[in-house]
CSV table of C-alpha atoms in Angstrom, one decimal:
chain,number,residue,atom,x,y,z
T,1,UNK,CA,141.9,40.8,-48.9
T,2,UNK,CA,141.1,37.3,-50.6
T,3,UNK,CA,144.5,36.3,-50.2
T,4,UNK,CA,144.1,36.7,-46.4
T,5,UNK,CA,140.6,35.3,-46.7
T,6,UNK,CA,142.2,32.2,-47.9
T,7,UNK,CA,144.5,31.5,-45.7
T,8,UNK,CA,143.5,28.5,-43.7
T,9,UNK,CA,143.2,28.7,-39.9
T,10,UNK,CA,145.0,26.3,-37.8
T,11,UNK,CA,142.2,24.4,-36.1
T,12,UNK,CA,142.2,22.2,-32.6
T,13,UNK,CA,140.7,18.8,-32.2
T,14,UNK,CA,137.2,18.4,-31.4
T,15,UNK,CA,135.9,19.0,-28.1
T,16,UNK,CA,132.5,18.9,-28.2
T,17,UNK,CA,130.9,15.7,-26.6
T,18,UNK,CA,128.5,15.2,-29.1
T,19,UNK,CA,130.9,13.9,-31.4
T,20,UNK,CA,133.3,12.1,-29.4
T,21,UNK,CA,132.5,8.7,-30.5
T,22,UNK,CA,134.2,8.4,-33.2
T,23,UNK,CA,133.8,5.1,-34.4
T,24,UNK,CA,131.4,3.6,-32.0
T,25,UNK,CA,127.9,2.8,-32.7
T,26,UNK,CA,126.4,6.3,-31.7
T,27,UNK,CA,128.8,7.7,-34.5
T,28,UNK,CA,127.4,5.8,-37.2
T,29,UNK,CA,124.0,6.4,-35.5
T,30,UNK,CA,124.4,10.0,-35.9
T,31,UNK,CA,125.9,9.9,-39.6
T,32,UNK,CA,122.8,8.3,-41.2
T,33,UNK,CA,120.7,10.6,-39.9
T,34,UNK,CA,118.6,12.7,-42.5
T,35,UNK,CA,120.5,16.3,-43.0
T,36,UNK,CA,117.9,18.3,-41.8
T,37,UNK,CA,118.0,16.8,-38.7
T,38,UNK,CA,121.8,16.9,-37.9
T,39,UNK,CA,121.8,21.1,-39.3
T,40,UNK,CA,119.6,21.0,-36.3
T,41,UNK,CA,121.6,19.5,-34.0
T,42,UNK,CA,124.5,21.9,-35.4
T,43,UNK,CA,122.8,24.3,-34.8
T,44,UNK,CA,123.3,24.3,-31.0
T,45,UNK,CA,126.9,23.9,-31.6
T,46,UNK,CA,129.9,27.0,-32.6
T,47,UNK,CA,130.8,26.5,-35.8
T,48,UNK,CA,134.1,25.8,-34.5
T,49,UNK,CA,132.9,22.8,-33.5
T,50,UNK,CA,130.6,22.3,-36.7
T,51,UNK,CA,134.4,22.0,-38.6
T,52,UNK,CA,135.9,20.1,-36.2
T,53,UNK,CA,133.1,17.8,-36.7
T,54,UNK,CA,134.0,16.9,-40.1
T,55,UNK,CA,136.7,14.8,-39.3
T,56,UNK,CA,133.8,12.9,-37.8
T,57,UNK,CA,132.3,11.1,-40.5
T,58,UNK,CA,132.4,11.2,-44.0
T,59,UNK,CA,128.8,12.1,-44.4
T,60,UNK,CA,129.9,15.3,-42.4
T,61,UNK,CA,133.1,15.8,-43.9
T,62,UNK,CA,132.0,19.3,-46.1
T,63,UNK,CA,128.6,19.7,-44.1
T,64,UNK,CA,129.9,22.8,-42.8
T,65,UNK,CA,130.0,24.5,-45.7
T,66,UNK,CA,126.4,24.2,-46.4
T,67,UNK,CA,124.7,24.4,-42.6
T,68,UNK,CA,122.6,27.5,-42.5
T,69,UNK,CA,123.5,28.4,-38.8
T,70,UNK,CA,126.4,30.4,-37.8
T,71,UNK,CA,127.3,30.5,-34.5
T,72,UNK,CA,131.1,32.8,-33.7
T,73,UNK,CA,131.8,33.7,-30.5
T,74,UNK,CA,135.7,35.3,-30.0
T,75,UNK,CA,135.2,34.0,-26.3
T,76,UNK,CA,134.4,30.6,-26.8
T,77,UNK,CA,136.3,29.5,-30.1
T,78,UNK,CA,139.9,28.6,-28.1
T,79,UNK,CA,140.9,27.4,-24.7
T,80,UNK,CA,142.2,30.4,-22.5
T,81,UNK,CA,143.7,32.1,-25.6
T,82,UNK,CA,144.9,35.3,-23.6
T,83,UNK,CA,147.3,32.4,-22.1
T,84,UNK,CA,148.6,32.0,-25.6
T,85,UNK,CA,148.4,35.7,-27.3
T,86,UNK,CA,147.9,39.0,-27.0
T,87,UNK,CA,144.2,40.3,-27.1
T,88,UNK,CA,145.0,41.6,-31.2
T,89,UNK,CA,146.1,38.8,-31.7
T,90,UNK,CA,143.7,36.8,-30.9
T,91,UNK,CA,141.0,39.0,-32.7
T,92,UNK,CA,143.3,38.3,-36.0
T,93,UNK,CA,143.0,34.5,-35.6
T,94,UNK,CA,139.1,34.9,-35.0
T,95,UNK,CA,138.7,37.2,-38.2
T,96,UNK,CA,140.8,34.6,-39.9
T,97,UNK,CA,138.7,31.9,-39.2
T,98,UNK,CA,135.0,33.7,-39.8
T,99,UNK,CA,136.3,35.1,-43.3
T,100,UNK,CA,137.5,31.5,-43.9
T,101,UNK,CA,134.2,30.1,-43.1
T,102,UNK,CA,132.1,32.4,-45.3
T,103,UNK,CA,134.7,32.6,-48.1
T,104,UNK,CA,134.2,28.7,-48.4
T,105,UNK,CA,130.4,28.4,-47.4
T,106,UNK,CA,128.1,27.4,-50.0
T,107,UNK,CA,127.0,31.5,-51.4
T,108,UNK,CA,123.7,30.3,-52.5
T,109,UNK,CA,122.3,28.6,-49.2
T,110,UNK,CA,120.6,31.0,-46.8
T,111,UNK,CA,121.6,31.4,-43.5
T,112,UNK,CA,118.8,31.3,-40.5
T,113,UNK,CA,120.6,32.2,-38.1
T,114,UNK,CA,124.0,34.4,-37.5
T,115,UNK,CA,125.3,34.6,-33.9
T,116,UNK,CA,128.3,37.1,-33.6
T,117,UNK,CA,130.3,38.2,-30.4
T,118,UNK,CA,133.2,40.0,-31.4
T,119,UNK,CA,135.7,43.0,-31.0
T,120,UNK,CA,135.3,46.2,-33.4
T,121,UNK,CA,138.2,48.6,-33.7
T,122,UNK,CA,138.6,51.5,-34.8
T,123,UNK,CA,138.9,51.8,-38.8
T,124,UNK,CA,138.1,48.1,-39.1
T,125,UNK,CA,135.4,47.4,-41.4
T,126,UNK,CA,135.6,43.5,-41.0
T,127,UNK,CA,132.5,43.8,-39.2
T,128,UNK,CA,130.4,45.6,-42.1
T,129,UNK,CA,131.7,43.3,-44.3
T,130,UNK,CA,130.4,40.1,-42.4
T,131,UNK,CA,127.0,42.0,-42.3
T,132,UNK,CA,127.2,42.5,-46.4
T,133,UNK,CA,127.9,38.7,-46.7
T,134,UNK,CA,125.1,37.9,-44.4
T,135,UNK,CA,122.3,40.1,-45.8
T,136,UNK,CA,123.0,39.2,-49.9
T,137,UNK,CA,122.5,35.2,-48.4
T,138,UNK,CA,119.2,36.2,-47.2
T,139,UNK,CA,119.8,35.9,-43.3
T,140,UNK,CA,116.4,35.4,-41.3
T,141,UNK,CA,117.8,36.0,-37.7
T,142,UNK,CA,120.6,38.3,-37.2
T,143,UNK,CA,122.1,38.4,-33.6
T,144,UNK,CA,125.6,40.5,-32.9
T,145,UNK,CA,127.1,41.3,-29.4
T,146,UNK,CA,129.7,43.5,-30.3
T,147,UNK,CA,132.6,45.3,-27.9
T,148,UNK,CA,133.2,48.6,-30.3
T,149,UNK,CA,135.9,51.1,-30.1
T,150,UNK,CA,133.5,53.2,-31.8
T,151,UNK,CA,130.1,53.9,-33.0
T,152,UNK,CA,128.4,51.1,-34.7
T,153,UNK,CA,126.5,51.9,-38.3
T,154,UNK,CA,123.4,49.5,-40.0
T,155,UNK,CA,124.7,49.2,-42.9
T,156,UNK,CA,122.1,49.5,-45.8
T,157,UNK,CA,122.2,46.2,-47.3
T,158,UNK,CA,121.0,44.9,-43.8
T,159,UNK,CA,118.3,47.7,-43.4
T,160,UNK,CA,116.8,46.7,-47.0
T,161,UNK,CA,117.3,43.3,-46.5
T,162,UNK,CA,114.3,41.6,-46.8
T,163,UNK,CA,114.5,38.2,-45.3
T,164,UNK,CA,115.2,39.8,-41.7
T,165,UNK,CA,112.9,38.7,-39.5
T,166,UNK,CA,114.7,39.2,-36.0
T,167,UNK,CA,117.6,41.3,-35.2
T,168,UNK,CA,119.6,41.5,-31.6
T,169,UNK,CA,122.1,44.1,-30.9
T,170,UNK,CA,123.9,44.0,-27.6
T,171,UNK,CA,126.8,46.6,-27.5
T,172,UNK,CA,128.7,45.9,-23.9
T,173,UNK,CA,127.1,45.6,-20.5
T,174,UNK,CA,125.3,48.1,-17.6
T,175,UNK,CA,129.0,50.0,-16.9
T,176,UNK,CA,129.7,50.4,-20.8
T,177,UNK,CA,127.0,51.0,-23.8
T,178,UNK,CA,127.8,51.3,-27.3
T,179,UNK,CA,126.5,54.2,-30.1
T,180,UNK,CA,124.2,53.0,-32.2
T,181,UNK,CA,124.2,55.1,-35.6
T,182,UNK,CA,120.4,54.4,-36.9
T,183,UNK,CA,119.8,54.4,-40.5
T,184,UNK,CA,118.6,57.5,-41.9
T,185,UNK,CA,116.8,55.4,-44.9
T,186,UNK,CA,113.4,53.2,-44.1
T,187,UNK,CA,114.3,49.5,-44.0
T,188,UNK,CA,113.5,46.3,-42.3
T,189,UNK,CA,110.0,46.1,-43.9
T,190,UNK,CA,110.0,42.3,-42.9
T,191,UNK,CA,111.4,42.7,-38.7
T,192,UNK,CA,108.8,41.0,-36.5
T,193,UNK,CA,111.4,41.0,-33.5
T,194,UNK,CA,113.9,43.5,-32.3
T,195,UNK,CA,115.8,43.6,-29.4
T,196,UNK,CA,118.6,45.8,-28.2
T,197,UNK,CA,120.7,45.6,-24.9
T,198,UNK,CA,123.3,48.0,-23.5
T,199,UNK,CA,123.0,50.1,-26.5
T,200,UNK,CA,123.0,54.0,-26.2
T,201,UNK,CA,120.8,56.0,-28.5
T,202,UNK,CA,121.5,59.6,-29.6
T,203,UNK,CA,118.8,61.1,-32.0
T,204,UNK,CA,115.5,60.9,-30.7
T,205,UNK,CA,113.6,61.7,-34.5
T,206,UNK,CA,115.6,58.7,-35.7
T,207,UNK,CA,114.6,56.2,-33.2
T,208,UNK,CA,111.4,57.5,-33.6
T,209,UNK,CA,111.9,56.9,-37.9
T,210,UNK,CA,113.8,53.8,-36.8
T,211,UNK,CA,110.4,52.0,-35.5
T,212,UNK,CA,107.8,53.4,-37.6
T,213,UNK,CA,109.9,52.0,-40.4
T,214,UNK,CA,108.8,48.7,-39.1
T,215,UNK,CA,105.8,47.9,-40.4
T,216,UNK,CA,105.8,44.6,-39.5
T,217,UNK,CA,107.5,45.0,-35.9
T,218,UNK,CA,105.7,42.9,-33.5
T,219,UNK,CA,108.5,42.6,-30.2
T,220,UNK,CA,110.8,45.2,-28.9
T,221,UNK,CA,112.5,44.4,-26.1
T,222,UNK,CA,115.1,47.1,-24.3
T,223,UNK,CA,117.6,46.0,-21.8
T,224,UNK,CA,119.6,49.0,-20.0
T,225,UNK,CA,119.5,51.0,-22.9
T,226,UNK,CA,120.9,54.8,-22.5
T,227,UNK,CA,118.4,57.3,-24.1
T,228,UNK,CA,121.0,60.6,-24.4
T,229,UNK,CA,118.9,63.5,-23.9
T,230,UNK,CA,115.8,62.0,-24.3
T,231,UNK,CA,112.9,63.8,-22.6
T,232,UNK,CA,110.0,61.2,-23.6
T,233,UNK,CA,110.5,58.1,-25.1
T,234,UNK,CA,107.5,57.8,-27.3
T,235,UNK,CA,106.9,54.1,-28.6
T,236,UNK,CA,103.8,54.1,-31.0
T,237,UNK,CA,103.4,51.6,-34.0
T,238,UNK,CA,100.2,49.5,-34.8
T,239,UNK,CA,101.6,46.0,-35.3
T,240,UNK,CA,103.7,46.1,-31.8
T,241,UNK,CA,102.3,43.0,-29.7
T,242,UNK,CA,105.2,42.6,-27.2
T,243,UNK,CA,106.8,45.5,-25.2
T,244,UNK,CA,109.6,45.0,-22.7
T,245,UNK,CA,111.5,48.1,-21.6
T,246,UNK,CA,113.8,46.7,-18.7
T,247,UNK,CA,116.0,49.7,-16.8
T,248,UNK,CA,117.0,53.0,-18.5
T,249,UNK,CA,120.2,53.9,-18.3
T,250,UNK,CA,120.1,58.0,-17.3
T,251,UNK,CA,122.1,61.1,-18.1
T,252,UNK,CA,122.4,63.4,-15.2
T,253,UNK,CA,120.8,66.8,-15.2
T,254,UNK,CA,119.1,66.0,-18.7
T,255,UNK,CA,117.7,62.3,-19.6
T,256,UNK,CA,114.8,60.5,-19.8
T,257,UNK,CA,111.7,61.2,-17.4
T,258,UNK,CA,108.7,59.8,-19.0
T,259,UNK,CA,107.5,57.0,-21.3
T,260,UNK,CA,104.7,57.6,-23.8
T,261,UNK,CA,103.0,54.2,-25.0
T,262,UNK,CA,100.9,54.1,-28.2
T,263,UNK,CA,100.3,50.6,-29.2
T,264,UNK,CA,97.1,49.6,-29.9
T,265,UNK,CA,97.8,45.5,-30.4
T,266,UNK,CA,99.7,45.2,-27.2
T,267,UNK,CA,99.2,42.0,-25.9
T,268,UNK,CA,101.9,42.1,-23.3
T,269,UNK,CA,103.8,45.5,-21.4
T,270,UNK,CA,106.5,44.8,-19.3
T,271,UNK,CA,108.3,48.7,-18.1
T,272,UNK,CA,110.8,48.0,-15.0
T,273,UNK,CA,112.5,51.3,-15.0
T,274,UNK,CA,115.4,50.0,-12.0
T,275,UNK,CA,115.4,51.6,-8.7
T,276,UNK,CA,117.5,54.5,-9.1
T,277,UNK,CA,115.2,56.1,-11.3
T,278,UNK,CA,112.5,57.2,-9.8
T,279,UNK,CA,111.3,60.1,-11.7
T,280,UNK,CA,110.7,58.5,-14.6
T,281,UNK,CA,106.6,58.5,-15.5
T,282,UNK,CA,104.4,56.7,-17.5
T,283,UNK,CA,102.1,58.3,-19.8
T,284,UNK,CA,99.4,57.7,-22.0
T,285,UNK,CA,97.7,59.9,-24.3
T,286,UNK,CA,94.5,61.8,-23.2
T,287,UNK,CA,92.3,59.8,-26.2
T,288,UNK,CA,93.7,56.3,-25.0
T,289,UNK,CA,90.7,54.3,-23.6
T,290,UNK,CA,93.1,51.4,-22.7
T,291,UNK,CA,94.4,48.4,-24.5
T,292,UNK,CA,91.8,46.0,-26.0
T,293,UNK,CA,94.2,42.6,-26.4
T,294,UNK,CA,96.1,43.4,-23.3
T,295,UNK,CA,97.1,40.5,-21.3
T,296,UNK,CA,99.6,41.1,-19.3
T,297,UNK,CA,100.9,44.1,-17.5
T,298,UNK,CA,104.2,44.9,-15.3
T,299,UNK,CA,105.2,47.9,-13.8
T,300,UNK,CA,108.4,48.3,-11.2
T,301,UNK,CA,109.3,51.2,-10.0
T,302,UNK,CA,108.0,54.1,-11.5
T,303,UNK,CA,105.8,57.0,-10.9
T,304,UNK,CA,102.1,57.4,-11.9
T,305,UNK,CA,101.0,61.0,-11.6
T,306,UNK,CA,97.4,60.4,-12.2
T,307,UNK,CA,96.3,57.1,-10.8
T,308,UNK,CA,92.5,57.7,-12.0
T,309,UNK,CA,93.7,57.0,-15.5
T,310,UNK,CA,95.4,54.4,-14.2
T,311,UNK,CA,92.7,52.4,-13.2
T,312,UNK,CA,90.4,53.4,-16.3
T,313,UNK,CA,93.1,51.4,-18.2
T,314,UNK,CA,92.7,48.4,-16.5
T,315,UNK,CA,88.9,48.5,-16.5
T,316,UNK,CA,89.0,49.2,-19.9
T,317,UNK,CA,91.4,46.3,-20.8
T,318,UNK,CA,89.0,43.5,-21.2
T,319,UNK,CA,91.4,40.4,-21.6
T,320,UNK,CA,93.7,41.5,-18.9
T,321,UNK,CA,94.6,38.7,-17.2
T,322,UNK,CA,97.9,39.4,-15.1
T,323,UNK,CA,98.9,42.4,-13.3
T,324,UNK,CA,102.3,43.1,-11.7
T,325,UNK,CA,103.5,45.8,-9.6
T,326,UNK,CA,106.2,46.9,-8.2
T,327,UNK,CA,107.7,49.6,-6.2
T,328,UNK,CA,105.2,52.2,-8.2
T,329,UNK,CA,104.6,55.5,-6.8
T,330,UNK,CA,100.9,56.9,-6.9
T,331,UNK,CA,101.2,60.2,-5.4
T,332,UNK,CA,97.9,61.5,-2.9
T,333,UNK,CA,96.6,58.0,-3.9
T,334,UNK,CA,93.1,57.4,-1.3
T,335,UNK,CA,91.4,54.5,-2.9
T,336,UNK,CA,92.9,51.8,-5.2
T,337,UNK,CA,89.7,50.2,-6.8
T,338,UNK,CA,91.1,47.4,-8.8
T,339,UNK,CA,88.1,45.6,-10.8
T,340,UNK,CA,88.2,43.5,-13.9
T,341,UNK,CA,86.0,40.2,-14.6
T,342,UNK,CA,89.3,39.0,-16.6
T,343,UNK,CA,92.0,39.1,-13.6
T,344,UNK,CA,93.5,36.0,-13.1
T,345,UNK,CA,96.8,36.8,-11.2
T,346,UNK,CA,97.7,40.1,-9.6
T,347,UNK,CA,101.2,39.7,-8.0
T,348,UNK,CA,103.9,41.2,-5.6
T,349,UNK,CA,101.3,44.8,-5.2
T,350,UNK,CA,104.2,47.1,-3.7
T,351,UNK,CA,103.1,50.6,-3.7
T,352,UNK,CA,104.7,53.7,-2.8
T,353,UNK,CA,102.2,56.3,-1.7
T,354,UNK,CA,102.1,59.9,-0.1
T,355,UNK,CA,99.9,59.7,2.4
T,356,UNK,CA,100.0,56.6,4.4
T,357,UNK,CA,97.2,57.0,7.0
T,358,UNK,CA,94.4,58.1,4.9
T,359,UNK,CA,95.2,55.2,2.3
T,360,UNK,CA,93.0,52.3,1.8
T,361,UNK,CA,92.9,49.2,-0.6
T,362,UNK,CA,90.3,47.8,-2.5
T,363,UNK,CA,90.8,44.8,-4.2
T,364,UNK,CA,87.3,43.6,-6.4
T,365,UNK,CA,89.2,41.1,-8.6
T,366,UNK,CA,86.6,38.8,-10.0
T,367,UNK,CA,88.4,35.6,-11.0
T,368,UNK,CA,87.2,33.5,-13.5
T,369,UNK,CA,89.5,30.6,-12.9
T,370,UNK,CA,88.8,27.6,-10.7
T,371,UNK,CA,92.4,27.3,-9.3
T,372,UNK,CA,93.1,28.7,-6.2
T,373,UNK,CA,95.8,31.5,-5.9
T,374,UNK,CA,97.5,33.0,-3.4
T,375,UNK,CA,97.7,36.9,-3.3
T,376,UNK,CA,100.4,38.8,-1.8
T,377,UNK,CA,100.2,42.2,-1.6
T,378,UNK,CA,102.1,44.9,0.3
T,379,UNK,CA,102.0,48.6,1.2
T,380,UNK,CA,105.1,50.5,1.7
T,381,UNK,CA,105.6,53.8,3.0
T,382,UNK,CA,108.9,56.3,2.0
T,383,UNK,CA,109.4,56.7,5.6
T,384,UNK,CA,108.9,53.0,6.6
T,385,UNK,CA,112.0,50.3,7.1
């Protein structure tokens, strides 16, 4: 293992424009600039080009090994390399160079931020290890987009790492998700931020453990997750602020059909369930009264079964101050009474409802704002164009 850690990766000239003066007058501009500031201009960079960059200046010339961002992306770190190799390959060039990297970084500098996007195969544990390195050099912001072969674990030296403050996971795209295998041990006691995209979930009790382990957690954000045999995905924690749920991903006959929402610091709900599922619901306990630092609200395409509660929630959301809707379903819907002395945007009103002749809207927004705004709304019928 060291021995292949160690073996240096052949390299390519820099490319980056930042640095292509090499000599000129921005070049020594940019070497006397305090550290700080040039790790944050690295920081923007892939840490390709970070290396590269030593042959810069000799200010920069071992700067690499102590910059606390890590940026590798299998995509981006050669020119067309599926010109030059095959696809393993290339991932055995790109392992070489990440081990090389963290064999050689300074150990005892944290790391804010480690970006990832990478291959996992089957049996490999490269992966795992990379996430042992990272965790024991307190990482702060975690982000991995990772094409597996197989499921992918949390390892528990990230769960009880304690200077994790945001994690990412995105495990493919819409027409392929990856497993994630939760942790079965509480973790993550500092994780203010967690957002996963194209991942599929298989244990409900554990996602369930998986959040309320969070103590801290203050934005989740799901992107075309796959909830396997999920009935209700129930989402209730104290500290959450920030709630975005963007399109499930369904299992046909069984799957996902409502969402339960218990959060009593929301300050922001975003549910857009995508427009092939429309029999998913949204519900609220019978002992919710509404959301008392709820600011912002959007809904797209989903059904609301009892529309009276509906409208108790906003009323009873006091700092409510944008509403969006869209494509929502209120079934035998007669009168939608919208009234809040908050309410300073209400946006793109499409509603789906039953009875199309006997419906009538109400709109007693009071505004206290002294822009003017334009209000767009729209009534659509299932049997209209």
């Amino acid at each position: 293992m060291e021995n292949s850690l160690q073996r240096s990766p052949k390299i390519s000239k820099l490319t980056c424009g930042v640095c292509s003066n090499v000599g000129g007058e921005d070049g020594d501009r940019l070497s006397n600039l305090p550290e700080p500031i040039v790790h944050h201009i690295f920081s923007f960079l892939e840490t390709i080009d970070v290396v590269r960059a030593s042959a810069v200046s000799q200010k920069w010339r071992y700067l690499w090994l102590s910059i606390p961002y890590l940026n590798f992306n299998i995509h981006n770190i050669w020119s067309n390399p599926l010109e030059r190799w095959s696809l393993q390959t290339t991932n055995e060039k790109f392992k070489d160079f990440v081990n090389w990297v963290l064999l050689f970084q300074n150990g005892s500098v944290s790391i804010h931020r480690f970006r990832l996007s990478c291959l996992n195969r089957v049996d490999d544990y490269t992966l795992y290890r990379w996430i042992a390195v990272v965790a024991r050099r307190n990482v702060q912001v975690l982000d991995l987009h990772i094409i597996s072969d197989e499921p992918i674990k949390l390892p528990r030296s990230l769960v009880t790492c304690e200077s994790l403050v945001s994690l990412k996971l995105d495990f493919g795209n819409r027409e392929h998700q990856g497993v994630l295998n939760l942790p079965t041990c509480a973790g993550f006691s500092r994780l203010k931020s967690l957002d996963l995209q194209h991942v599929e979930v298989l244990n409900y009790n554990l996602f369930r453990e998986f959040l309320s382990s969070c103590p801290l957690l203050e934005n989740l954000y799901m992107k075309e997750c796959f909830f396997h045999d999920f009935e209700i995905l129930d989402i209730s924690t104290t500290s959450l602020k920030y709630l975005t749920v963007d399109e499930f991903l369904l299992s046909e006959p069984k799957g996902l059909r409502s969402c339960k929402v218990i959060c009593e610091s929301l300050e922001a709900l975003k549910l857009h369930f995508g427009r092939e599922i429309d029999k998913c619901v949204l519900k609220l306990p019978p002992t919710c009264v509404g959301f008392s630092r709820l600011k912002s609200l959007d809904l797209k395409t989903f059904k609301l079964l009892d529309h009276s509660f509906f409208l108790k929630l906003i009323s009873s959301s006091p700092l409510l101050e944008n509403l969006k809707m869209d494509s929502c379903c209120l079934p035998d819907l007669k009168i939608l009474d919208i009234s809040s002395n908050s309410l300073k945007s209400l946006s793109t009103l499409s509603l789906v409802v039953m009875n199309w002749t006997t419906t009538s809207l109400r709109l007693l927004a009071q505004i206290l704002s002294l822009s003017i705004f334009l209000l767009h709304s729209y009534l659509t019928s299932p049997w209209r164009a």
